Tab-separated table of C-alpha atoms in Angstrom:
chain	number	residue	atom	x	y	z
A	35	MET	CA	158.742	17.803	102.997
A	36	VAL	CA	158.105	20.584	103.718
A	37	THR	CA	157.946	18.009	106.479
A	38	ASP	CA	157.600	20.682	109.445
A	39	VAL	CA	155.052	18.423	111.080
A	40	ASN	CA	154.421	21.506	113.148
A	41	VAL	CA	152.011	19.762	115.887
A	42	HIS	CA	152.816	23.036	117.981
A	43	PRO	CA	153.006	26.135	115.497
A	44	GLY	CA	154.489	29.130	116.433
A	45	HIS	CA	158.135	27.744	116.586
A	46	GLY	CA	160.775	30.098	115.510
A	47	LYS	CA	161.632	29.971	111.784
A	48	ALA	CA	165.170	30.188	110.483
A	49	GLY	CA	165.559	32.632	107.484
A	50	ARG	CA	163.049	34.737	105.614
A	51	GLN	CA	159.694	34.009	104.192
A	52	PRO	CA	158.391	34.825	100.698
A	53	THR	CA	155.532	37.145	99.862
A	54	ARG	CA	153.527	37.593	97.247
A	55	GLN	CA	154.171	40.804	96.287
A	56	PHE	CA	158.207	40.017	96.296
A	57	LEU	CA	157.317	36.887	94.092
A	58	ASP	CA	155.544	38.914	91.714
A	59	THR	CA	158.422	41.401	91.176
A	60	LEU	CA	160.815	38.435	89.933
A	61	SER	CA	159.109	37.076	86.981
A	62	GLY	CA	161.682	36.772	84.183
A	63	HIS	CA	164.478	36.766	86.672
A	64	GLU	CA	167.201	34.313	86.031
A	65	ASP	CA	168.904	34.421	89.449
A	66	PRO	CA	165.939	35.682	91.469
A	67	GLY	CA	167.507	35.365	95.186
A	68	MET	CA	166.420	33.388	97.857
A	69	PHE	CA	162.973	32.605	96.770
A	70	GLY	CA	161.273	32.551	93.027
A	71	ARG	CA	159.406	30.518	90.540
A	72	MET	CA	159.925	27.932	88.323
A	73	PHE	CA	156.646	28.931	86.292
A	74	PRO	CA	156.735	32.711	86.835
A	75	THR	CA	154.174	33.453	83.628
A	76	LEU	CA	151.298	30.964	84.969
A	77	ASP	CA	148.318	32.713	86.578
A	78	PRO	CA	147.643	32.308	90.251
A	79	LEU	CA	144.958	30.348	91.313
A	80	ALA	CA	142.528	32.046	93.391
A	81	VAL	CA	139.985	30.076	95.721
A	82	ASP	CA	138.022	31.445	98.639
A	83	ASP	CA	138.551	30.208	101.949
A	84	GLY	CA	135.246	28.440	102.269
A	85	PRO	CA	135.901	25.858	99.567
A	86	LEU	CA	139.450	25.502	100.867
A	87	ARG	CA	138.620	24.595	104.339
A	88	GLU	CA	135.773	22.271	103.131
A	89	LEU	CA	138.506	20.572	100.720
A	90	ALA	CA	140.908	20.296	103.857
A	91	ASP	CA	138.052	19.049	105.995
A	92	ALA	CA	137.602	16.106	103.477
A	93	MET	CA	141.383	15.425	103.514
A	94	LYS	CA	141.241	13.909	107.247
A	95	ASP	CA	142.266	10.162	107.126
A	96	PRO	CA	139.211	8.401	108.496
A	97	SER	CA	141.363	5.478	109.574
A	98	PRO	CA	145.021	6.362	110.294
A	99	GLY	CA	145.764	2.809	112.060
A	100	ASP	CA	144.399	1.143	108.854
A	101	PRO	CA	147.090	-0.910	107.648
A	102	ALA	CA	145.605	-0.502	103.922
A	103	GLY	CA	146.664	3.117	104.602
A	104	ASN	CA	150.323	2.464	104.823
A	105	ASN	CA	153.238	2.732	102.117
A	106	LEU	CA	155.286	-0.398	102.415
A	107	ASN	CA	157.762	1.195	99.985
A	108	VAL	CA	158.929	4.086	102.319
A	109	PRO	CA	159.781	3.235	105.849
A	110	ALA	CA	158.431	5.690	108.476
A	111	GLY	CA	162.079	7.335	109.048
A	112	PHE	CA	162.106	8.909	105.558
A	113	THR	CA	159.148	11.384	106.579
A	114	TYR	CA	161.808	12.794	109.406
A	115	LEU	CA	164.873	12.694	107.251
A	116	GLY	CA	162.792	14.613	104.754
A	117	GLN	CA	162.371	17.230	107.531
A	118	PHE	CA	165.862	17.172	108.529
A	119	VAL	CA	166.739	17.924	104.677
A	120	ASP	CA	164.027	20.650	104.143
A	121	HIS	CA	165.730	22.411	107.428
A	122	ASP	CA	169.089	21.723	105.802
A	123	ASN	CA	168.163	23.443	102.738
A	124	THR	CA	166.286	26.534	104.334
A	125	LEU	CA	168.430	27.104	106.853
A	126	ASP	CA	169.495	30.997	106.682
A	127	LEU	CA	172.673	32.163	108.369
A	128	THR	CA	172.791	35.363	107.082
A	129	SER	CA	173.634	38.110	109.881
A	130	PHE	CA	170.911	40.758	111.143
A	131	GLY	CA	173.005	43.349	109.252
A	132	GLU	CA	172.927	41.599	105.969
A	133	LYS	CA	169.085	40.899	106.344
A	134	GLU	CA	168.359	44.300	107.001
A	135	ALA	CA	170.618	45.419	104.135
A	136	ASP	CA	169.066	43.195	101.931
A	137	PRO	CA	165.487	42.049	103.557
A	138	MET	CA	164.136	39.751	100.650
A	139	ALA	CA	167.510	38.068	99.807
A	140	VAL	CA	167.831	39.244	96.469
A	141	THR	CA	171.651	39.042	96.334
A	142	ASN	CA	172.949	38.834	99.833
A	143	PHE	CA	171.785	35.652	101.025
A	144	ARG	CA	173.052	31.787	102.029
A	145	THR	CA	172.314	29.852	98.772
A	146	PRO	CA	169.797	26.721	99.416
A	147	ALA	CA	171.863	23.900	99.179
A	148	LEU	CA	172.106	20.497	101.138
A	149	ASP	CA	175.646	21.391	102.439
A	150	LEU	CA	174.861	20.185	106.065
A	151	ASP	CA	175.147	24.008	107.770
A	152	SER	CA	172.244	22.790	110.125
A	153	ILE	CA	175.139	20.319	111.343
A	154	TYR	CA	178.234	21.976	111.235
A	155	GLY	CA	177.057	25.884	111.613
A	156	LEU	CA	179.936	28.154	110.776
A	157	GLY	CA	182.577	25.371	111.617
A	158	PRO	CA	184.671	25.104	114.383
A	159	ASP	CA	185.806	28.708	114.296
A	160	GLY	CA	182.492	30.253	113.855
A	161	SER	CA	180.262	28.243	115.864
A	162	ARG	CA	182.576	26.545	118.283
A	163	HIS	CA	179.605	25.839	120.760
A	164	LEU	CA	178.600	23.170	118.444
A	165	TYR	CA	182.221	21.407	118.855
A	166	ALA	CA	183.672	18.996	121.380
A	167	ARG	CA	187.406	20.627	122.578
A	168	ASN	CA	190.220	19.521	121.193
A	169	SER	CA	192.247	17.866	123.748
A	170	ALA	CA	195.492	17.501	121.839
A	171	SER	CA	196.108	21.196	121.405
A	172	GLU	CA	196.315	24.240	123.802
A	173	ASN	CA	195.309	22.473	126.698
A	174	GLY	CA	192.010	21.635	125.242
A	175	LYS	CA	191.098	25.634	124.901
A	176	THR	CA	190.238	25.155	121.233
A	177	PRO	CA	187.515	23.186	119.444
A	178	GLY	CA	188.705	19.954	117.697
A	179	PRO	CA	187.142	18.234	114.651
A	180	LYS	CA	184.344	16.296	116.310
A	181	LEU	CA	180.896	17.545	117.291
A	182	LEU	CA	179.437	17.717	120.595
A	183	ILE	CA	176.995	14.842	121.491
A	184	GLY	CA	174.436	15.216	124.235
A	185	LYS	CA	173.878	12.471	127.100
A	186	THR	CA	170.583	11.038	128.164
A	187	VAL	CA	169.391	10.913	131.906
A	188	ASN	CA	168.521	7.341	133.380
A	189	VAL	CA	164.867	6.432	134.248
A	190	ASP	CA	163.385	2.993	134.812
A	191	THR	CA	165.534	0.216	134.147
A	192	ILE	CA	167.115	1.950	131.529
A	193	THR	CA	170.716	2.353	132.843
A	194	GLY	CA	174.163	3.179	131.541
A	195	ASP	CA	176.200	5.890	129.972
A	196	HIS	CA	174.061	6.565	126.894
A	197	ARG	CA	175.252	9.865	124.541
A	198	ASN	CA	172.021	9.506	122.791
A	199	ASP	CA	170.670	13.229	122.990
A	200	LEU	CA	171.304	16.438	121.565
A	201	PRO	CA	173.748	18.846	123.144
A	202	ARG	CA	172.138	21.280	125.254
A	203	ASN	CA	172.592	24.150	127.186
A	204	PRO	CA	171.894	24.469	130.925
A	205	GLU	CA	168.344	25.295	130.338
A	206	GLY	CA	167.519	22.444	128.143
A	207	PHE	CA	167.905	24.377	124.399
A	208	ALA	CA	169.645	22.423	122.178
A	209	LEU	CA	173.375	23.281	120.973
A	210	ILE	CA	172.755	22.497	117.121
A	211	GLY	CA	172.839	24.384	113.815
A	212	ASP	CA	169.065	24.508	113.242
A	213	HIS	CA	167.132	24.843	116.436
A	214	ARG	CA	164.154	23.220	114.502
A	215	ASN	CA	165.631	20.097	114.599
A	216	ASP	CA	164.603	19.546	118.230
A	217	GLU	CA	160.855	20.101	117.699
A	218	ASN	CA	160.253	16.626	117.641
A	219	LEU	CA	162.155	13.545	118.915
A	220	LEU	CA	162.516	11.665	115.364
A	221	VAL	CA	164.004	14.737	113.485
A	222	ALA	CA	165.926	15.508	116.705
A	223	GLN	CA	167.439	11.555	116.883
A	224	THR	CA	167.903	11.990	113.065
A	225	HIS	CA	169.805	14.939	113.685
A	226	LEU	CA	171.910	13.128	116.298
A	227	ALA	CA	172.580	10.442	113.884
A	228	MET	CA	174.177	13.113	111.615
A	229	LEU	CA	176.383	14.278	114.370
A	230	LYS	CA	177.342	10.868	115.153
A	231	PHE	CA	178.092	10.173	111.379
A	232	HIS	CA	180.750	12.982	111.328
A	233	ASN	CA	182.066	12.034	114.751
A	234	LYS	CA	182.685	8.256	113.103
A	235	VAL	CA	184.331	9.482	110.109
A	236	CYS	CA	186.876	11.782	112.025
A	237	ASP	CA	187.366	8.731	113.972
A	238	GLN	CA	188.364	6.661	110.980
A	239	LEU	CA	190.736	9.581	109.486
A	240	ALA	CA	192.368	9.943	112.525
A	241	ALA	CA	193.085	5.954	112.752
A	242	SER	CA	194.215	6.174	109.271
A	243	GLY	CA	197.046	8.679	110.000
A	244	LYS	CA	195.600	11.808	109.058
A	245	PRO	CA	197.066	14.939	110.147
A	246	ALA	CA	194.802	16.358	112.935
A	247	GLY	CA	194.814	19.789	111.107
A	248	GLU	CA	193.122	18.218	108.450
A	249	ILE	CA	190.547	15.784	109.984
A	250	PHE	CA	187.573	18.159	110.077
A	251	GLU	CA	187.424	19.494	106.618
A	252	GLU	CA	188.296	16.167	105.083
A	253	ALA	CA	185.536	14.577	107.042
A	254	ARG	CA	183.116	17.261	106.282
A	255	ARG	CA	183.865	16.665	102.799
A	256	ILE	CA	183.090	12.866	102.972
A	257	VAL	CA	180.089	13.251	105.162
A	258	THR	CA	178.399	16.043	103.124
A	259	TRP	CA	179.224	13.902	99.744
A	260	HIS	CA	177.568	10.660	101.084
A	261	TYR	CA	174.791	12.537	102.452
A	262	GLN	CA	174.143	14.642	98.983
A	263	TRP	CA	174.337	10.965	97.542
A	264	MET	CA	172.107	9.358	99.736
A	265	VAL	CA	169.526	11.913	99.646
A	266	LEU	CA	169.644	12.136	95.738
A	267	HIS	CA	169.419	8.398	95.148
A	268	ASP	CA	167.942	6.671	98.410
A	269	PHE	CA	165.391	9.560	99.340
A	270	VAL	CA	164.409	11.265	95.946
A	271	GLU	CA	164.675	8.179	94.156
A	272	ARG	CA	162.578	6.272	96.819
A	273	ILE	CA	159.357	8.409	96.367
A	274	THR	CA	159.802	9.161	92.746
A	275	GLU	CA	161.335	6.767	90.372
A	276	LYS	CA	164.704	4.648	90.020
A	277	GLY	CA	166.957	6.586	87.492
A	278	ILE	CA	165.121	9.661	87.458
A	279	VAL	CA	168.748	11.512	88.775
A	280	ALA	CA	170.476	10.240	86.194
A	281	LYS	CA	168.214	10.949	83.468
A	282	ILE	CA	168.169	14.555	84.483
A	283	LEU	CA	171.662	14.516	84.965
A	284	GLU	CA	171.910	13.439	81.135
A	285	GLN	CA	169.441	15.409	79.694
A	286	GLY	CA	169.457	18.376	81.934
A	287	ARG	CA	166.898	20.107	84.275
A	288	ARG	CA	164.112	21.609	82.080
A	289	PHE	CA	161.849	23.360	84.975
A	290	TYR	CA	164.165	24.046	87.710
A	291	ARG	CA	166.852	26.261	85.762
A	292	PHE	CA	169.016	29.247	87.520
A	293	LYS	CA	172.114	30.869	85.935
A	294	LYS	CA	174.674	30.585	88.571
A	295	ILE	CA	173.003	30.734	91.985
A	296	PRO	CA	170.319	28.229	92.995
A	297	TYR	CA	166.742	29.485	94.560
A	298	MET	CA	164.274	27.865	96.394
A	299	PRO	CA	161.047	27.533	94.254
A	300	VAL	CA	157.928	28.594	96.008
A	301	GLU	CA	156.113	25.755	93.870
A	302	PHE	CA	158.451	23.556	95.603
A	303	SER	CA	158.453	24.580	99.151
A	304	GLY	CA	154.606	25.716	99.174
A	305	ALA	CA	153.353	22.520	97.545
A	306	ILE	CA	155.237	19.789	96.079
A	307	TYR	CA	157.670	19.079	99.234
A	308	ARG	CA	154.824	19.257	101.298
A	309	LEU	CA	153.940	15.651	100.352
A	310	GLY	CA	155.250	14.671	103.963
A	311	HIS	CA	152.358	15.760	105.821
A	312	SER	CA	150.366	13.131	104.225
A	313	MET	CA	153.402	10.397	105.469
A	314	VAL	CA	152.851	10.943	109.042
A	315	ARG	CA	151.639	8.502	110.936
A	316	GLN	CA	149.574	9.170	114.028
A	317	VAL	CA	151.369	6.315	116.198
A	318	TYR	CA	154.760	4.858	115.978
A	319	SER	CA	156.832	1.414	117.173
A	320	HIS	CA	159.560	3.683	118.608
A	321	ASN	CA	161.412	1.142	121.020
A	322	ARG	CA	160.666	-1.968	123.056
A	323	ILE	CA	159.142	0.573	125.711
A	324	PHE	CA	157.079	2.954	123.469
A	325	THR	CA	155.356	0.406	121.145
A	326	PRO	CA	151.701	-0.864	120.628
A	327	GLY	CA	151.335	-3.641	123.379
A	328	GLY	CA	154.519	-2.102	125.093
A	329	LEU	CA	153.995	0.609	128.336
A	330	THR	CA	152.434	3.091	125.712
A	331	PRO	CA	152.628	3.693	121.807
A	332	ALA	CA	154.752	6.369	120.422
A	333	THR	CA	152.016	8.721	119.627
A	334	LEU	CA	152.715	12.132	117.658
A	335	ASP	CA	152.063	14.258	120.363
A	336	LEU	CA	154.380	12.187	122.702
A	337	LEU	CA	157.219	12.810	119.943
A	338	PHE	CA	156.768	16.398	120.222
A	339	ARG	CA	156.766	16.422	124.130
A	340	PHE	CA	159.914	14.988	124.450
A	341	THR	CA	162.218	17.563	122.928
A	342	GLY	CA	163.207	20.879	124.305
A	343	LEU	CA	161.682	23.177	121.345
A	344	SER	CA	158.107	21.805	121.240
A	345	GLY	CA	158.228	19.822	124.899
A	346	GLY	CA	159.466	19.651	128.520
A	347	ILE	CA	163.202	19.062	128.352
A	348	ILE	CA	164.332	22.191	130.129
A	349	GLY	CA	167.577	21.816	131.539
A	350	ASP	CA	168.225	22.795	135.024
A	351	LEU	CA	164.844	24.044	135.512
A	352	ALA	CA	163.358	20.811	135.714
A	353	PRO	CA	163.073	19.551	139.247
A	354	ASN	CA	165.295	17.820	141.126
A	355	PRO	CA	164.699	15.214	142.143
A	356	MET	CA	163.147	14.134	138.673
A	357	THR	CA	159.509	13.661	138.476
A	358	PRO	CA	159.089	11.794	135.229
A	359	PRO	CA	157.738	11.600	132.487
A	360	LEU	CA	157.929	15.506	132.232
A	361	PRO	CA	159.767	17.932	132.589
A	362	LEU	CA	163.194	16.645	132.272
A	363	PRO	CA	166.562	18.010	132.319
A	364	VAL	CA	167.501	16.092	129.206
A	365	LEU	CA	166.140	13.428	127.011
A	366	SER	CA	165.342	10.239	129.052
A	367	SER	CA	167.136	6.903	128.339
A	368	ASN	CA	164.020	5.293	127.708
A	369	TRP	CA	162.890	7.536	124.455
A	370	ILE	CA	166.263	6.441	122.750
A	371	ILE	CA	165.478	5.569	119.457
A	372	ASP	CA	165.768	1.934	117.978
A	373	TRP	CA	166.455	2.298	114.178
A	374	ARG	CA	165.580	-1.156	113.263
A	375	ARG	CA	161.834	0.473	113.650
A	376	TYR	CA	162.380	3.307	111.505
A	377	PHE	CA	164.639	2.323	108.662
A	378	GLN	CA	165.353	-1.211	106.792
A	379	VAL	CA	168.649	-1.733	108.718
A	380	LEU	CA	168.222	-5.803	108.563
A	381	PRO	CA	166.819	-7.719	105.983
A	382	ASN	CA	163.909	-8.623	108.152
A	383	ASN	CA	163.102	-7.632	111.966
A	384	PRO	CA	163.265	-9.993	114.671
A	385	ALA	CA	159.614	-10.974	116.134
A	386	GLY	CA	158.253	-8.176	118.083
A	387	VAL	CA	160.421	-5.450	116.285
A	388	THR	CA	157.951	-3.365	114.158
A	389	LEU	CA	159.065	-1.866	111.196
A	390	ASN	CA	157.204	1.342	110.829
A	391	PRO	CA	156.068	1.985	107.227
A	392	SER	CA	155.135	5.588	106.307
A	393	ARG	CA	151.718	6.669	105.378
A	394	LYS	CA	150.659	6.565	101.623
A	395	ILE	CA	151.499	9.576	99.676
A	396	ASP	CA	147.814	10.509	98.912
A	397	PRO	CA	145.269	13.180	100.078
A	398	PHE	CA	144.521	12.141	103.303
A	399	VAL	CA	146.343	13.547	106.581
A	400	VAL	CA	146.192	12.150	110.079
A	401	PRO	CA	143.299	13.714	112.351
A	402	GLN	CA	146.090	15.106	114.881
A	403	LEU	CA	147.360	17.429	111.978
A	404	HIS	CA	143.646	18.654	111.264
A	405	THR	CA	143.674	20.010	115.138
A	406	LEU	CA	147.094	21.708	116.034
A	407	PRO	CA	147.417	22.666	119.830
A	408	GLY	CA	146.508	26.318	120.704
A	409	ASP	CA	145.444	28.706	117.496
A	410	GLY	CA	147.020	26.378	115.014
A	411	GLY	CA	143.912	25.150	113.034
A	412	SER	CA	143.992	22.640	110.358
A	413	LEU	CA	147.355	22.110	108.730
A	414	PRO	CA	145.981	21.234	105.460
A	415	PHE	CA	144.019	24.127	105.310
A	416	ARG	CA	147.022	26.248	106.208
A	417	ASN	CA	148.818	24.509	102.930
A	418	LEU	CA	146.239	25.341	101.016
A	419	LYS	CA	145.747	28.897	101.987
A	420	ARG	CA	149.497	29.268	101.719
A	421	GLY	CA	149.079	28.038	98.375
A	422	VAL	CA	146.885	31.008	97.378
A	423	LEU	CA	148.871	33.516	99.148
A	424	LEU	CA	151.820	32.852	97.320
A	425	GLY	CA	149.900	32.933	94.006
A	426	LEU	CA	150.642	29.353	92.902
A	427	PRO	CA	149.158	28.428	89.792
A	428	SER	CA	146.965	25.266	89.369
A	429	GLY	CA	148.075	21.568	89.068
A	430	GLN	CA	146.679	21.576	85.683
A	431	ASP	CA	148.607	24.712	84.293
A	432	VAL	CA	151.688	23.321	85.815
A	433	ALA	CA	151.154	19.847	84.100
A	434	LYS	CA	150.436	21.683	81.007
A	435	ALA	CA	153.595	23.854	81.240
A	436	MET	CA	155.464	20.819	81.552
A	437	LYS	CA	153.853	19.038	78.541
A	438	ILE	CA	152.495	16.289	80.379
A	439	LYS	CA	151.234	13.751	78.047
A	440	ASN	CA	148.618	12.386	80.090
A	441	PRO	CA	147.922	14.680	83.156
A	442	LEU	CA	145.109	14.039	85.771
A	443	SER	CA	141.847	14.077	84.269
A	444	PRO	CA	138.829	15.705	86.107
A	445	GLU	CA	137.463	12.375	86.743
A	446	GLU	CA	140.366	11.232	88.484
A	447	ILE	CA	140.616	14.118	90.872
A	448	SER	CA	136.926	13.788	91.371
A	449	LYS	CA	137.261	10.245	92.752
A	450	GLY	CA	136.831	9.465	96.630
A	451	SER	CA	135.119	11.586	99.172
A	452	ASP	CA	137.818	14.235	98.982
A	453	GLY	CA	137.427	14.574	95.206
A	454	ALA	CA	133.697	14.813	95.569
A	455	VAL	CA	134.409	17.963	97.586
A	456	ALA	CA	136.946	19.416	95.167
A	457	LYS	CA	134.462	18.715	92.491
A	458	LYS	CA	131.380	20.727	94.176
A	459	HIS	CA	133.769	23.780	93.904
A	460	GLY	CA	135.241	23.062	90.641
A	461	MET	CA	138.673	22.365	91.836
A	462	HIS	CA	138.534	19.004	89.697
A	463	GLN	CA	139.295	21.316	86.742
A	464	ASN	CA	141.708	23.981	88.731
A	465	THR	CA	143.184	22.203	91.381
A	466	PRO	CA	145.336	23.567	94.066
A	467	LEU	CA	148.772	22.456	93.356
A	468	TRP	CA	149.671	20.633	96.775
A	469	TYR	CA	146.288	18.920	96.537
A	470	TYR	CA	147.239	17.934	92.673
A	471	ILE	CA	150.500	16.290	93.554
A	472	LEU	CA	148.987	14.282	96.353
A	473	LYS	CA	146.035	13.266	93.915
A	474	GLU	CA	148.641	12.576	91.207
A	475	ALA	CA	150.472	10.228	93.969
A	476	GLU	CA	147.353	8.504	94.638
A	477	GLN	CA	146.203	7.960	91.166
A	478	ARG	CA	149.446	7.470	89.254
A	479	GLY	CA	151.939	6.109	91.883
A	480	GLY	CA	149.377	3.973	94.014
A	481	GLY	CA	150.299	6.126	97.159
A	482	GLU	CA	153.642	4.611	96.947
A	483	ARG	CA	155.559	7.301	95.293
A	484	LEU	CA	154.924	10.608	93.498
A	485	GLY	CA	153.109	11.020	90.089
A	486	PRO	CA	154.814	12.748	86.884
A	487	VAL	CA	154.190	16.173	87.844
A	488	GLY	CA	155.409	15.756	91.568
A	489	ALA	CA	158.268	13.555	90.834
A	490	MET	CA	159.944	15.482	87.962
A	491	LEU	CA	159.881	18.804	89.758
A	492	LEU	CA	160.786	17.155	92.974
A	493	ALA	CA	163.692	15.276	91.304
A	494	GLU	CA	164.988	18.586	89.228
A	495	VAL	CA	165.092	20.659	92.408
A	496	PHE	CA	166.950	18.379	94.726
A	497	VAL	CA	169.661	17.751	91.490
A	498	GLY	CA	169.570	21.308	91.049
A	499	LEU	CA	170.195	22.223	94.713
A	500	VAL	CA	173.316	19.809	94.786
A	501	HIS	CA	174.489	20.823	91.160
A	502	GLY	CA	174.353	24.487	92.116
A	503	ASP	CA	176.523	23.908	95.379
A	504	HIS	CA	180.356	24.400	94.149
A	505	GLN	CA	181.685	22.333	97.080
A	506	SER	CA	179.433	19.357	96.201
A	507	TYR	CA	180.362	16.067	94.571
A	508	LEU	CA	178.359	16.862	91.495
A	509	TRP	CA	180.363	20.199	90.978
A	510	LEU	CA	183.871	19.039	91.986
A	511	LYS	CA	183.362	15.494	90.697
A	512	GLY	CA	180.764	15.146	88.570
A	513	LYS	CA	178.145	12.299	88.118
A	514	THR	CA	180.375	9.588	87.959
A	515	TRP	CA	181.584	9.834	91.394
A	516	LYS	CA	180.489	7.047	93.773
A	517	PRO	CA	180.162	6.800	97.642
A	518	THR	CA	183.553	5.455	99.190
A	519	LEU	CA	182.429	4.391	102.803
A	520	ALA	CA	181.194	0.824	103.817
A	521	SER	CA	177.640	-0.058	102.456
A	522	GLN	CA	175.687	-3.097	101.726
A	523	VAL	CA	176.192	-2.610	98.003
A	524	PRO	CA	179.402	-1.067	97.376
A	525	GLY	CA	179.355	2.019	95.353
A	526	GLU	CA	176.121	3.103	96.725
A	527	PHE	CA	175.322	4.582	100.222
A	528	THR	CA	171.527	4.697	101.569
A	529	MET	CA	170.487	5.887	105.355
A	530	ALA	CA	170.421	2.449	106.106
A	531	ASP	CA	174.065	2.239	105.415
A	532	LEU	CA	174.745	5.427	107.290
A	533	LEU	CA	173.125	3.996	110.326
A	534	ARG	CA	175.013	0.591	109.991
A	535	PHE	CA	178.132	2.761	109.522
A	536	VAL	CA	177.695	4.741	113.066
A	537	GLY	CA	176.896	1.584	114.679
A	538	ASP	CA	174.558	2.704	117.355
A	539	ILE	CA	171.278	0.765	116.286
A	540	SER	CA	169.327	-0.030	119.280
A	541	PRO	CA	171.320	1.276	122.698
A	542	ILE	CA	168.922	0.357	125.291
A	543	ASP	CA	168.941	-3.289	123.854
A	544	GLY	CA	172.769	-3.213	123.690
A	545	ILE	CA	172.703	-3.576	119.578
A	546	SER	CA	175.348	-1.130	118.001
A	547	THR	CA	176.165	-3.021	114.791
A	548	VAL	CA	174.240	-5.448	112.641
């Protein structure tokens, strides 16, 4: 959100990145290409590095373990679902030749969309390395409708045949549609849940008698539509307000508008959706082994180490015999996720099974994201600096352009130790957009949800991304369509419903369904 909670900067990035020079040429374009501005006529906010760095330092959470900083309205799994969603709508699968012909993606590009191309790639024909063999035809020489799932390696007392890792090549690289989803264990396990979701729908269709040749396309449609509905109603409305999606669909989008083709607004990617950085916890209760009071808590650092992109999963390059904890050929069985700790799959968890809340949506970011390894520096400073480089307007100018009746006052922005630094440099009156969004959530949303500027713009962009996809449920069925898969509340579908449907709640505890 953009929850590329990159504790290890320097990872490859899918697609292209906008530049100020390119964005400044787009004013007035109805369909600007891959990137554009929602507010092209607003002046950019210029702030020197010194004040930005001082404000970033003031955004360090002084008590990252204090329960008072928890957001009980948003379980921690939504932080990483948000990262998965970000990678889904920013994945760029255009070829090198297309990128060379159209380097800034003005006309020749894949539309940002919630279409799960990070899961499906180019489908069984174009991305057959993502798919399991079709044993029913041509002696298994063709890919079937189901996606590949990787096995974990048994360590300690956690034994059994656990298919709970991403599929990997012989040197540990994940065989997935977007390599960024292997950069931390929580987004990797989220990606895995989506793979299993598709496969479970395939099984359901096969059991119903659906012809084999029709299973993949029908499963993809069902999975994608339920995912889109879940993102809009379970994710977006959880961090904005209930009913906002219906209101936008009824009244129309006022600020995120395009003629035919959706684009990625830099106000969204460079500021609004970076709200997820404030939601990151420094320590998680991951399963019964890696939890406070267990072997060791699941720290943010450990969650990056047990991956193939950021950490020590290196396939055949790992020692044989293994020398745990790392390096490892694949994910170890003791790191398989217990979903009860990340989403509310149960009305109440049993004693000893902690449901991790996210941290509040506010201007404070855990210390580890202020000291990224290598030359990564401070993530808050990078976000603030990025806003300047992209020429983002101030939060006040955006609020005025939106005609917000009661925007944040300078006095509200000046509150707290962070606000004092903002005031010292005049940023309580001309506020960087990312910081404004976080301060608005703190002052107007109690840290549980976004305030009026952030909520409306975030919701409009997501609604637009779904509506602009001509294969989406909104385009093909309209706003009255309802999910059809089994769910706790008929006609709705949440991430907790998805996990219950998949039936893989806590494998190391032998819990599949609840």
